[in-house]
CSV table of C-alpha atoms and ligand atoms in Angstrom, one decimal:
chain,number,residue,atom,x,y,z
A,1,MET,CA,-260.9,-59.2,-57.2
A,2,SER,CA,-259.3,-62.5,-56.1
A,3,LEU,CA,-255.8,-62.1,-54.6
A,4,PRO,CA,-252.9,-63.0,-56.8
A,5,SER,CA,-250.3,-65.1,-55.0
A,6,ASP,CA,-247.5,-62.8,-55.7
A,7,VAL,CA,-246.7,-59.1,-56.7
A,8,ASP,CA,-243.7,-56.9,-56.9
A,9,VAL,CA,-245.0,-54.1,-54.7
A,10,ALA,CA,-248.0,-54.4,-52.2
A,11,ILE,CA,-249.4,-51.1,-50.9
A,12,ILE,CA,-251.4,-51.4,-47.7
A,13,GLY,CA,-254.3,-48.9,-47.7
A,14,ALA,CA,-256.1,-47.1,-50.5
A,15,GLY,CA,-256.3,-43.6,-48.9
A,16,ALA,CA,-254.6,-40.6,-50.5
A,17,ALA,CA,-251.1,-42.0,-49.5
A,18,GLY,CA,-251.7,-45.5,-51.0
A,19,ILE,CA,-253.3,-44.0,-54.1
A,20,GLY,CA,-250.4,-41.6,-54.5
A,21,ALA,CA,-248.0,-44.5,-54.3
A,22,ALA,CA,-249.9,-46.6,-56.7
A,23,ARG,CA,-250.3,-43.9,-59.3
A,24,ALA,CA,-246.5,-43.1,-59.0
A,25,LEU,CA,-245.8,-46.8,-59.7
A,26,GLU,CA,-248.0,-46.9,-62.8
A,27,ARG,CA,-246.1,-47.6,-66.1
A,28,THR,CA,-243.0,-48.7,-64.2
A,29,GLY,CA,-243.5,-52.3,-65.3
A,30,ARG,CA,-243.9,-53.5,-61.7
A,31,ARG,CA,-246.8,-55.6,-60.6
A,32,VAL,CA,-248.5,-53.5,-58.0
A,33,LEU,CA,-251.5,-54.2,-55.8
A,34,VAL,CA,-253.2,-52.0,-53.2
A,35,LEU,CA,-254.7,-54.0,-50.3
A,36,GLU,CA,-257.7,-52.1,-48.8
A,37,ALA,CA,-259.7,-53.2,-45.8
A,38,ARG,CA,-262.8,-51.1,-46.7
A,39,LYS,CA,-265.1,-51.6,-49.7
A,40,ARG,CA,-264.2,-48.2,-51.1
A,41,LEU,CA,-261.3,-45.9,-52.0
A,42,GLY,CA,-260.2,-42.8,-50.1
A,43,GLY,CA,-259.9,-43.8,-46.5
A,44,ARG,CA,-260.3,-40.6,-44.4
A,45,ALA,CA,-261.2,-38.8,-47.7
A,46,PHE,CA,-264.9,-39.7,-48.2
A,47,THR,CA,-267.7,-37.8,-49.8
A,48,ARG,CA,-271.4,-38.6,-49.3
A,49,GLN,CA,-274.0,-37.0,-51.6
A,50,LEU,CA,-277.0,-36.1,-49.4
A,51,GLU,CA,-280.5,-34.8,-50.3
A,52,HIS,CA,-280.7,-31.6,-52.4
A,53,ASP,CA,-277.2,-32.3,-53.8
A,54,ILE,CA,-275.7,-31.5,-50.4
A,55,VAL,CA,-272.0,-32.6,-50.6
A,56,PHE,CA,-270.9,-34.0,-47.2
A,57,ASP,CA,-267.1,-34.5,-46.9
A,58,VAL,CA,-267.2,-36.9,-44.0
A,59,GLY,CA,-263.4,-36.6,-43.7
A,60,CYS,CA,-261.2,-34.0,-45.4
A,61,GLY,CA,-263.0,-31.0,-46.9
A,62,TRP,CA,-260.4,-28.2,-47.5
A,63,LEU,CA,-257.6,-28.1,-50.0
A,64,HIS,CA,-255.2,-26.5,-47.4
A,65,SER,CA,-252.2,-24.6,-48.8
A,66,ALA,CA,-254.1,-24.7,-52.1
A,67,ASP,CA,-251.3,-22.9,-53.9
A,68,ARG,CA,-248.9,-25.8,-53.0
A,69,ASN,CA,-251.5,-28.6,-53.0
A,70,ARG,CA,-251.1,-31.3,-55.7
A,71,PHE,CA,-254.8,-32.1,-55.6
A,72,VAL,CA,-255.5,-28.7,-57.3
A,73,ALA,CA,-253.7,-29.8,-60.5
A,74,ILE,CA,-255.3,-33.3,-60.2
A,75,ALA,CA,-258.8,-31.6,-59.9
A,76,GLU,CA,-258.1,-29.6,-63.0
A,77,GLN,CA,-257.0,-32.7,-64.9
A,78,LEU,CA,-260.1,-34.6,-63.8
A,79,ASP,CA,-262.4,-31.7,-64.5
A,80,PHE,CA,-263.4,-31.4,-60.9
A,81,PRO,CA,-264.5,-27.7,-60.3
A,82,ILE,CA,-262.6,-25.9,-57.5
A,83,ASP,CA,-264.4,-23.5,-55.2
A,84,ARG,CA,-261.8,-20.8,-54.6
A,85,GLY,CA,-264.0,-18.9,-52.1
A,86,ARG,CA,-262.0,-18.4,-48.9
A,87,PRO,CA,-263.2,-19.8,-45.6
A,88,HIS,CA,-264.6,-17.4,-43.0
A,89,TRP,CA,-263.1,-19.0,-39.9
A,90,SER,CA,-262.0,-15.6,-38.5
A,91,LYS,CA,-265.4,-14.0,-39.1
A,92,GLN,CA,-268.6,-14.4,-37.1
A,93,SER,CA,-271.7,-13.9,-39.2
A,94,PHE,CA,-273.8,-11.0,-37.9
A,95,ASN,CA,-271.1,-10.5,-35.3
A,96,VAL,CA,-273.5,-12.4,-33.0
A,97,GLY,CA,-272.0,-13.5,-29.7
A,98,PHE,CA,-268.6,-12.4,-30.9
A,99,PRO,CA,-268.4,-8.7,-31.6
A,100,LYS,CA,-265.6,-7.4,-33.9
A,101,HIS,CA,-263.5,-5.8,-31.1
A,102,GLU,CA,-263.5,-9.2,-29.3
A,103,MET,CA,-262.5,-10.9,-32.5
A,104,ALA,CA,-259.6,-8.4,-32.9
A,105,ALA,CA,-258.5,-9.1,-29.3
A,106,TYR,CA,-258.6,-12.8,-29.9
A,107,MET,CA,-256.5,-12.6,-33.1
A,108,ARG,CA,-253.9,-10.5,-31.2
A,109,GLU,CA,-253.7,-13.1,-28.4
A,110,MET,CA,-253.6,-16.0,-31.0
A,111,ASP,CA,-250.6,-14.3,-32.8
A,112,ALA,CA,-248.8,-13.7,-29.5
A,113,PHE,CA,-249.4,-17.3,-28.4
A,114,TYR,CA,-248.0,-18.8,-31.7
A,115,ASP,CA,-245.0,-16.3,-31.6
A,116,ARG,CA,-244.1,-17.5,-28.0
A,117,ALA,CA,-244.4,-21.2,-28.9
A,118,GLU,CA,-242.5,-20.7,-32.1
A,119,ALA,CA,-239.6,-18.8,-30.4
A,120,ALA,CA,-239.3,-21.7,-27.9
A,121,ALA,CA,-239.5,-24.3,-30.6
A,122,LYS,CA,-236.6,-22.5,-32.4
A,123,LEU,CA,-234.5,-23.0,-29.3
A,124,GLY,CA,-235.1,-26.7,-29.6
A,125,MET,CA,-237.2,-27.0,-26.5
A,126,ASP,CA,-240.0,-29.5,-27.2
A,127,ARG,CA,-242.7,-28.6,-24.7
A,128,PRO,CA,-246.5,-28.9,-24.6
A,129,ALA,CA,-248.1,-26.0,-26.5
A,130,SER,CA,-250.3,-25.3,-23.5
A,131,ASP,CA,-247.1,-24.0,-21.7
A,132,PHE,CA,-247.3,-20.9,-23.9
A,133,LEU,CA,-250.9,-19.8,-23.0
A,134,GLY,CA,-251.0,-16.6,-21.1
A,135,PRO,CA,-251.8,-17.4,-17.5
A,136,GLY,CA,-255.5,-16.8,-16.9
A,137,ASN,CA,-255.9,-15.3,-20.3
A,138,ARG,CA,-259.5,-14.8,-21.4
A,139,TRP,CA,-258.8,-16.4,-24.8
A,140,ASN,CA,-257.2,-19.6,-23.6
A,141,ALA,CA,-260.4,-21.7,-23.9
A,142,MET,CA,-260.8,-20.6,-27.5
A,143,LEU,CA,-257.2,-21.3,-28.3
A,144,ASN,CA,-257.6,-24.7,-26.9
A,145,CYS,CA,-260.8,-25.2,-28.8
A,146,VAL,CA,-259.2,-24.2,-32.1
A,147,SER,CA,-256.4,-26.7,-31.3
A,148,THR,CA,-259.0,-29.4,-31.1
A,149,TYR,CA,-260.1,-28.5,-34.7
A,150,ILE,CA,-256.5,-28.2,-36.0
A,151,ASN,CA,-254.8,-31.0,-34.0
A,152,GLY,CA,-257.7,-33.1,-32.8
A,153,VAL,CA,-256.6,-32.5,-29.2
A,154,GLU,CA,-256.1,-29.8,-26.6
A,155,LEU,CA,-252.8,-28.0,-26.5
A,156,ASP,CA,-251.4,-29.9,-23.5
A,157,ARG,CA,-250.8,-32.9,-25.8
A,158,VAL,CA,-249.3,-31.0,-28.7
A,159,SER,CA,-245.5,-30.7,-29.3
A,160,ILE,CA,-244.5,-27.1,-30.1
A,161,ILE,CA,-241.6,-28.2,-32.4
A,162,ASP,CA,-244.0,-30.3,-34.5
A,163,MET,CA,-246.7,-27.6,-34.4
A,164,SER,CA,-244.1,-25.1,-35.7
A,165,ALA,CA,-243.0,-27.5,-38.5
A,166,TYR,CA,-246.5,-27.5,-40.1
A,167,GLU,CA,-246.6,-25.4,-43.3
A,168,ASP,CA,-249.7,-23.4,-44.1
A,169,THR,CA,-249.9,-20.9,-46.9
A,170,GLU,CA,-253.3,-19.9,-45.6
A,171,ILE,CA,-255.0,-20.4,-49.0
A,172,ASN,CA,-257.9,-22.9,-48.5
A,173,TRP,CA,-260.1,-24.0,-51.4
A,174,ARG,CA,-262.6,-26.8,-51.8
A,175,SER,CA,-263.4,-29.3,-54.4
A,176,ALA,CA,-267.0,-28.4,-55.2
A,177,ARG,CA,-268.0,-32.0,-55.8
A,178,GLY,CA,-266.2,-33.1,-52.6
A,179,PHE,CA,-262.6,-33.8,-51.7
A,180,GLY,CA,-263.3,-37.5,-51.1
A,181,ALA,CA,-264.9,-37.7,-54.5
A,182,LEU,CA,-261.8,-36.2,-56.0
A,183,VAL,CA,-259.4,-38.6,-54.2
A,184,ALA,CA,-261.6,-41.6,-55.3
A,185,ALA,CA,-261.6,-40.4,-58.9
A,186,TYR,CA,-257.8,-40.1,-58.8
A,187,GLY,CA,-257.6,-43.6,-57.4
A,188,ALA,CA,-260.0,-45.1,-59.9
A,189,PRO,CA,-257.3,-46.5,-62.2
A,190,CYS,CA,-255.4,-48.2,-59.3
A,191,PRO,CA,-255.4,-52.0,-59.0
A,192,VAL,CA,-257.1,-52.5,-55.6
A,193,ALA,CA,-258.2,-55.6,-53.7
A,194,PHE,CA,-261.1,-54.3,-51.5
A,195,ASP,CA,-262.4,-55.9,-48.3
A,196,THR,CA,-258.9,-57.1,-47.7
A,197,GLN,CA,-257.6,-56.4,-44.2
A,198,VAL,CA,-253.9,-57.0,-43.7
A,199,THR,CA,-253.2,-58.5,-40.4
A,200,LEU,CA,-249.5,-59.5,-40.5
A,201,ILE,CA,-246.5,-58.4,-42.6
A,202,ASN,CA,-244.0,-61.3,-42.2
A,203,HIS,CA,-240.6,-60.2,-43.4
A,204,SER,CA,-238.7,-63.1,-42.0
A,205,TRP,CA,-237.9,-64.5,-45.5
A,206,ARG,CA,-236.4,-63.2,-48.7
A,207,ARG,CA,-239.9,-62.4,-50.0
A,208,ILE,CA,-242.3,-60.7,-47.7
A,209,ARG,CA,-245.4,-62.7,-46.8
A,210,ILE,CA,-248.6,-60.6,-46.3
A,211,GLU,CA,-251.4,-62.2,-44.3
A,212,THR,CA,-254.9,-60.8,-45.1
A,213,SER,CA,-258.5,-61.5,-44.4
A,214,GLN,CA,-258.7,-62.9,-48.0
A,215,GLY,CA,-255.6,-65.1,-47.8
A,216,THR,CA,-251.8,-64.7,-48.1
A,217,LEU,CA,-249.7,-63.2,-50.8
A,218,GLU,CA,-246.0,-62.5,-51.3
A,219,ALA,CA,-244.3,-59.3,-52.4
A,220,ASP,CA,-240.7,-58.0,-52.8
A,221,LYS,CA,-241.6,-54.6,-51.3
A,222,VAL,CA,-244.4,-53.3,-49.1
A,223,ILE,CA,-245.6,-49.7,-48.7
A,224,VAL,CA,-247.6,-49.3,-45.4
A,225,THR,CA,-250.0,-46.4,-45.3
A,226,VAL,CA,-252.4,-47.3,-42.5
A,227,PRO,CA,-253.2,-44.7,-39.8
A,228,THR,CA,-250.8,-44.5,-36.9
A,229,ASN,CA,-253.2,-45.8,-34.3
A,230,LEU,CA,-253.5,-49.1,-36.1
A,231,ILE,CA,-249.7,-49.6,-36.0
A,232,GLY,CA,-249.5,-48.3,-32.4
A,233,ASN,CA,-252.2,-50.7,-31.2
A,234,GLU,CA,-250.8,-53.5,-33.3
A,235,THR,CA,-254.0,-54.2,-35.3
A,236,LEU,CA,-251.5,-54.5,-38.1
A,237,ARG,CA,-248.5,-56.5,-36.9
A,238,PHE,CA,-245.0,-57.2,-38.2
A,239,ARG,CA,-242.9,-60.3,-37.8
A,240,PRO,CA,-240.1,-59.9,-36.8
A,241,GLU,CA,-241.6,-57.2,-34.7
A,242,LEU,CA,-240.7,-53.6,-35.4
A,243,PRO,CA,-240.8,-52.0,-31.9
A,244,GLN,CA,-239.2,-48.7,-33.1
A,245,LYS,CA,-242.2,-48.3,-35.6
A,246,ILE,CA,-244.7,-49.0,-32.9
A,247,GLU,CA,-243.1,-46.5,-30.6
A,248,ALA,CA,-243.0,-43.8,-33.3
A,249,ALA,CA,-246.6,-44.5,-34.2
A,250,ARG,CA,-247.6,-44.1,-30.5
A,251,GLY,CA,-245.8,-40.8,-30.4
A,252,LEU,CA,-248.1,-39.7,-33.3
A,253,PRO,CA,-251.6,-40.7,-32.2
A,254,LEU,CA,-254.6,-39.6,-34.1
A,255,GLY,CA,-256.6,-36.7,-32.7
A,256,LEU,CA,-260.3,-36.6,-33.1
A,257,ALA,CA,-262.4,-34.3,-35.3
A,258,ASP,CA,-266.0,-35.0,-36.3
A,259,LYS,CA,-268.6,-33.3,-38.4
A,260,VAL,CA,-272.4,-33.1,-38.5
A,261,MET,CA,-274.4,-31.9,-41.5
A,262,LEU,CA,-277.8,-30.2,-40.8
A,263,ALA,CA,-280.4,-29.5,-43.5
A,264,LEU,CA,-281.5,-25.9,-43.5
A,265,ASP,CA,-285.2,-25.9,-44.4
A,266,HIS,CA,-287.4,-22.7,-45.1
A,267,ASP,CA,-285.9,-19.4,-46.1
A,268,GLY,CA,-282.3,-20.6,-45.6
A,269,GLU,CA,-281.2,-17.6,-47.8
A,270,ALA,CA,-281.4,-15.5,-44.7
A,271,LEU,CA,-278.0,-16.9,-43.8
A,272,PRO,CA,-274.9,-15.8,-45.8
A,273,LYS,CA,-273.4,-18.2,-48.2
A,274,ASN,CA,-270.1,-19.6,-46.7
A,275,GLY,CA,-270.9,-17.7,-43.4
A,276,HIS,CA,-269.4,-18.9,-40.1
A,277,LEU,CA,-270.4,-19.1,-36.5
A,278,ARG,CA,-268.5,-20.1,-33.4
A,279,GLY,CA,-270.8,-21.7,-30.9
A,280,SER,CA,-269.1,-20.1,-27.9
A,281,THR,CA,-266.0,-18.0,-27.3
A,282,THR,CA,-265.6,-19.1,-23.6
A,283,LYS,CA,-265.8,-22.9,-23.9
A,284,VAL,CA,-263.3,-25.5,-25.1
A,285,GLY,CA,-266.1,-27.8,-26.1
A,286,THR,CA,-268.1,-26.0,-28.7
A,287,GLY,CA,-268.8,-26.3,-32.5
A,288,SER,CA,-267.7,-24.3,-35.4
A,289,TYR,CA,-270.4,-23.9,-38.0
A,290,HIS,CA,-270.0,-23.4,-41.7
A,291,LEU,CA,-273.3,-21.8,-42.9
A,292,ARG,CA,-274.6,-22.6,-46.4
A,293,PRO,CA,-271.4,-24.2,-47.7
A,294,GLN,CA,-271.1,-23.3,-51.4
A,295,GLY,CA,-274.6,-21.9,-51.1
A,296,LEU,CA,-276.2,-25.3,-50.3
A,297,PRO,CA,-279.2,-25.4,-47.9
A,298,ALA,CA,-277.2,-26.8,-45.0
A,299,ILE,CA,-275.0,-26.0,-42.1
A,300,GLU,CA,-271.9,-28.1,-41.4
A,301,GLY,CA,-270.8,-28.4,-37.8
A,302,TYR,CA,-267.2,-29.2,-36.7
A,303,PHE,CA,-266.2,-30.6,-33.3
A,304,GLY,CA,-262.8,-31.7,-32.0
A,305,GLY,CA,-260.8,-33.2,-29.1
A,306,SER,CA,-262.3,-34.5,-25.9
A,307,PHE,CA,-265.6,-32.9,-26.7
A,308,ALA,CA,-265.9,-34.8,-30.0
A,309,ARG,CA,-265.0,-38.0,-28.1
A,310,GLU,CA,-267.7,-37.3,-25.5
A,311,LEU,CA,-270.3,-36.7,-28.2
A,312,GLU,CA,-269.3,-39.9,-30.1
A,313,THR,CA,-269.8,-41.8,-26.8
A,314,ALA,CA,-273.1,-40.1,-26.1
A,315,GLY,CA,-274.5,-41.8,-29.2
A,316,GLU,CA,-276.7,-41.0,-32.1
A,317,GLY,CA,-278.0,-37.5,-32.2
A,318,ALA,CA,-275.6,-35.9,-29.8
A,319,PHE,CA,-273.6,-33.9,-32.3
A,320,ALA,CA,-276.8,-32.6,-34.0
A,321,ASP,CA,-278.4,-31.7,-30.6
A,322,VAL,CA,-275.4,-29.6,-29.6
A,323,ALA,CA,-275.2,-28.0,-33.0
A,324,ILE,CA,-278.9,-27.1,-33.1
A,325,ASN,CA,-278.8,-25.8,-29.5
A,326,GLU,CA,-275.8,-23.6,-30.1
A,327,ILE,CA,-277.1,-22.2,-33.4
A,328,VAL,CA,-280.5,-21.5,-31.8
A,329,ALA,CA,-278.8,-19.7,-28.9
A,330,LEU,CA,-277.1,-17.4,-31.4
A,331,LEU,CA,-279.7,-17.0,-34.1
A,332,GLY,CA,-283.0,-17.5,-32.3
A,333,SER,CA,-285.5,-20.2,-31.6
A,334,ASP,CA,-286.9,-20.2,-35.2
A,335,TYR,CA,-283.9,-22.2,-36.1
A,336,ARG,CA,-285.1,-25.1,-34.1
A,337,ARG,CA,-287.7,-25.9,-36.7
A,338,LYS,CA,-285.5,-24.9,-39.6
A,339,LEU,CA,-282.7,-27.3,-38.9
A,340,ARG,CA,-282.8,-31.1,-39.4
A,341,PRO,CA,-279.9,-33.6,-38.8
A,342,LEU,CA,-278.8,-35.3,-42.1
A,343,ALA,CA,-275.5,-37.0,-41.4
A,344,VAL,CA,-272.7,-37.3,-38.9
A,345,SER,CA,-269.1,-38.7,-38.8
A,346,THR,CA,-267.8,-40.9,-36.0
A,347,TRP,CA,-264.1,-41.3,-36.9
A,348,GLU,CA,-262.9,-42.7,-33.5
A,349,ARG,CA,-265.4,-45.6,-33.9
A,350,ASP,CA,-264.2,-46.3,-37.4
A,351,PRO,CA,-262.1,-49.5,-37.2
A,352,PHE,CA,-259.9,-48.6,-40.1
A,353,ALA,CA,-259.0,-45.1,-38.9
A,354,ASN,CA,-259.6,-45.0,-35.2
A,355,GLY,CA,-259.3,-41.2,-35.2
A,356,SER,CA,-259.0,-38.3,-37.5
A,357,TYR,CA,-255.5,-37.0,-38.0
A,358,SER,CA,-252.1,-37.3,-36.3
A,359,TYR,CA,-250.4,-34.9,-33.9
A,360,ALA,CA,-247.1,-35.3,-32.2
A,361,LEU,CA,-246.9,-35.6,-28.4
A,362,PRO,CA,-244.5,-33.3,-26.6
A,363,GLY,CA,-241.0,-34.8,-27.0
A,364,HIS,CA,-242.0,-36.8,-30.1
A,365,HIS,CA,-241.6,-34.3,-33.0
A,366,ASP,CA,-238.9,-36.5,-34.6
A,367,ASP,CA,-241.2,-39.5,-34.7
A,368,ARG,CA,-242.5,-38.5,-38.1
A,369,ALA,CA,-239.0,-39.0,-39.6
A,370,LYS,CA,-238.6,-42.3,-37.6
A,371,LEU,CA,-241.9,-43.6,-38.8
A,372,ALA,CA,-241.1,-42.6,-42.4
A,373,SER,CA,-237.8,-44.4,-42.6
A,374,PRO,CA,-237.6,-47.6,-44.6
A,375,VAL,CA,-236.9,-51.0,-43.0
A,376,ASP,CA,-234.2,-53.1,-44.8
A,377,ASP,CA,-235.0,-51.2,-48.0
A,378,ARG,CA,-238.1,-53.3,-48.5
A,379,ILE,CA,-240.8,-52.0,-46.1
A,380,PHE,CA,-241.7,-48.4,-46.7
A,381,PHE,CA,-244.0,-46.1,-44.7
A,382,ALA,CA,-246.3,-43.4,-46.0
A,383,GLY,CA,-249.5,-41.7,-44.7
A,384,GLU,CA,-250.2,-38.2,-43.5
A,385,ALA,CA,-248.3,-38.8,-40.2
A,386,THR,CA,-245.0,-39.3,-42.1
A,387,SER,CA,-245.2,-36.0,-43.8
A,388,PRO,CA,-242.6,-33.6,-42.4
A,389,ASN,CA,-244.5,-30.4,-43.1
A,390,PHE,CA,-248.0,-31.2,-44.4
A,391,PHE,CA,-248.9,-33.9,-41.7
A,392,SER,CA,-252.6,-34.3,-40.8
A,393,THR,CA,-253.6,-33.3,-44.4
A,394,CYS,CA,-254.7,-35.1,-47.5
A,395,HIS,CA,-252.1,-33.5,-49.7
A,396,GLY,CA,-249.4,-34.4,-47.2
A,397,ALA,CA,-250.7,-38.0,-47.4
A,398,LEU,CA,-250.5,-37.9,-51.2
A,399,GLU,CA,-246.9,-36.5,-51.2
A,400,SER,CA,-245.8,-39.2,-48.7
A,401,GLY,CA,-247.1,-41.9,-51.0
A,402,ILE,CA,-245.2,-40.5,-53.9
A,403,ARG,CA,-242.1,-40.3,-51.7
A,404,ALA,CA,-242.5,-43.9,-50.6
A,405,ALA,CA,-243.0,-45.1,-54.1
A,406,ALA,CA,-239.8,-43.5,-55.2
A,407,GLU,CA,-237.9,-45.1,-52.3
A,408,ALA,CA,-239.4,-48.6,-53.2
A,409,LEU,CA,-238.6,-48.2,-56.9
A,410,ASN,CA,-234.9,-47.7,-56.1
A,411,ASN,CA,-234.6,-51.3,-55.3
A,412,VAL,CA,-237.4,-53.3,-56.9
A,413,PRO,CA,-236.1,-56.2,-59.0
A,414,HIS,CA,-237.4,-55.6,-62.5
B,1,FAD,C1,-263.1,-35.0,-39.9
B,1,FAD,C2,-261.9,-34.8,-40.7
B,1,FAD,C3,-261.6,-33.6,-41.3
B,1,FAD,C4,-260.4,-33.4,-42.1
B,1,FAD,N1,-260.2,-32.3,-42.7
B,1,FAD,C5,-259.2,-32.1,-43.6
B,1,FAD,C6,-259.1,-31.0,-44.5
B,1,FAD,O1,-260.0,-30.2,-44.5
B,1,FAD,N2,-258.0,-31.0,-45.3
B,1,FAD,C7,-257.1,-32.0,-45.4
B,1,FAD,O2,-256.2,-31.9,-46.2
B,1,FAD,N3,-257.2,-33.0,-44.5
B,1,FAD,C8,-258.2,-33.2,-43.7
B,1,FAD,N4,-258.3,-34.3,-42.9
B,1,FAD,C9,-257.2,-35.3,-42.9
B,1,FAD,C10,-257.2,-36.2,-44.1
B,1,FAD,O3,-258.5,-36.7,-44.4
B,1,FAD,C11,-256.2,-37.3,-43.9
B,1,FAD,O4,-254.9,-36.7,-43.5
B,1,FAD,C12,-255.9,-38.1,-45.1
B,1,FAD,O5,-257.0,-38.4,-45.8
B,1,FAD,C13,-255.1,-39.3,-44.7
B,1,FAD,O6,-254.7,-40.1,-45.8
B,1,FAD,P1,-253.8,-41.4,-45.6
B,1,FAD,O7,-253.7,-42.1,-46.9
B,1,FAD,O8,-252.6,-41.1,-44.8
B,1,FAD,O9,-254.7,-42.3,-44.6
B,1,FAD,P2,-256.2,-43.0,-44.8
B,1,FAD,O10,-257.0,-42.1,-45.7
B,1,FAD,O11,-256.7,-43.3,-43.5
B,1,FAD,O12,-255.8,-44.3,-45.6
B,1,FAD,C14,-255.4,-45.5,-45.0
B,1,FAD,C15,-256.2,-46.6,-45.6
B,1,FAD,O13,-255.7,-47.8,-45.0
B,1,FAD,C16,-256.9,-48.7,-44.8
B,1,FAD,N5,-256.5,-49.6,-43.8
B,1,FAD,C17,-256.5,-49.5,-42.5
B,1,FAD,N6,-256.1,-50.6,-41.9
B,1,FAD,C18,-255.9,-51.5,-42.9
B,1,FAD,C19,-255.4,-52.9,-42.9
B,1,FAD,N7,-255.1,-53.5,-41.8
B,1,FAD,N8,-255.4,-53.5,-44.1
B,1,FAD,C20,-255.7,-52.9,-45.2
B,1,FAD,N9,-256.1,-51.6,-45.3
B,1,FAD,C21,-256.2,-50.9,-44.1
B,1,FAD,C22,-258.0,-47.7,-44.4
B,1,FAD,O14,-259.2,-48.3,-44.7
B,1,FAD,C23,-257.7,-46.5,-45.4
B,1,FAD,O15,-258.4,-46.6,-46.5
B,1,FAD,C24,-259.5,-34.5,-42.2
B,1,FAD,C25,-259.8,-35.7,-41.6
B,1,FAD,C26,-261.0,-35.9,-40.9
B,1,FAD,C27,-261.3,-37.2,-40.3
């Protein structure tokens, strides 16, 4: 698509937020265009089909809070089957390396930790979540490890007020054909200019001038949905500058989570469908393994925080090596020949994401509202990081896009 010289509303980014905004502006009579740096839809929602029909959601995989998740109705409309099987994160298949009584002790400590943090958050004290770990507690490493999966960072970087604001109904489903595939199908009708990286939003004039890798266009309104790190590090710039937006984005950096998909060859059925293993209960840097997701002959490993960063830096094969070694340590050396690396994510290295999902630094819980607030009623901000309660998720991103579209519509000349 060649760039038009002028639109009513330009949306920067074709992830869930940008797609949500574009779909909400359909049939409103406005000329809308989504400007997307990649050659595909979905952003951090991206499904790859691997061998043997293995579905690899490189980014988001779970429809969290599924009973309040707008993507469930979208999946039904688009005839995308939903797998309503619950995740087994709080189970250890075969109880190997993590017997039931230890799991019960961990769950008790986890509840106590969140209760302590939440009570302090209610008093308005925004402190690092790590302050609420029990001194010397045996489960601290595991609580920190789980934080790297949930927040993409260890607890010392997490604001307790923000952590407590997150809403989770604890119902988690999957789109059987992939969450990324669902987001892309929902975005298919949107007008998108691909391969178009926006570098500058110049709002010095009555009309906004948008400089991109494919040329310049003008718009009355702009909806910005790019990940916070790209605003914080000024890969995307504004003129006049918007220091309060840069500051808010820096208070909400992206944590890191990465996945590896391993093929499971030979008698894979010995493992339970949708089983789960934790690599270790004593280390912060360890994987979480989803065995035979949806019955497929595969194991999906999940890594977060500094450990994921270390493995990205270590280069090709590092995630698979750790995953295979941890699974072999739990299930036996036979698994060394049964497992084969298929695919891996490297979200920090991704130039249009630069990380996985946002967390709020201690003292920065109100940066979500600051980032979300419009500038001069013509630059609007969406994206998962602007969601007050569903941040870090794909449905939160979608809702934020719908919210920004409504704000923009209020004042678009028609
Ligand atoms: C490993 C991993 C696991 C996850 N698991 C889950 C999960 O199970 N459930 C869940 O709900 N969420 C999960 N998430 C989070 C979820 O994927 C994101 O919150 C959501 O997809 C973000 O959508 P967004 O529209 O805000 O941002 P993005 O999807 O990042 O969209 C922004 C778009 O802007 C584009 N862009 C960037 N810079 C520019 C520029 N300068 N010019 C033009 N375009 C630009 C990007 O290419 C991108 O397409 C996971 C994410 C990761 C990485």
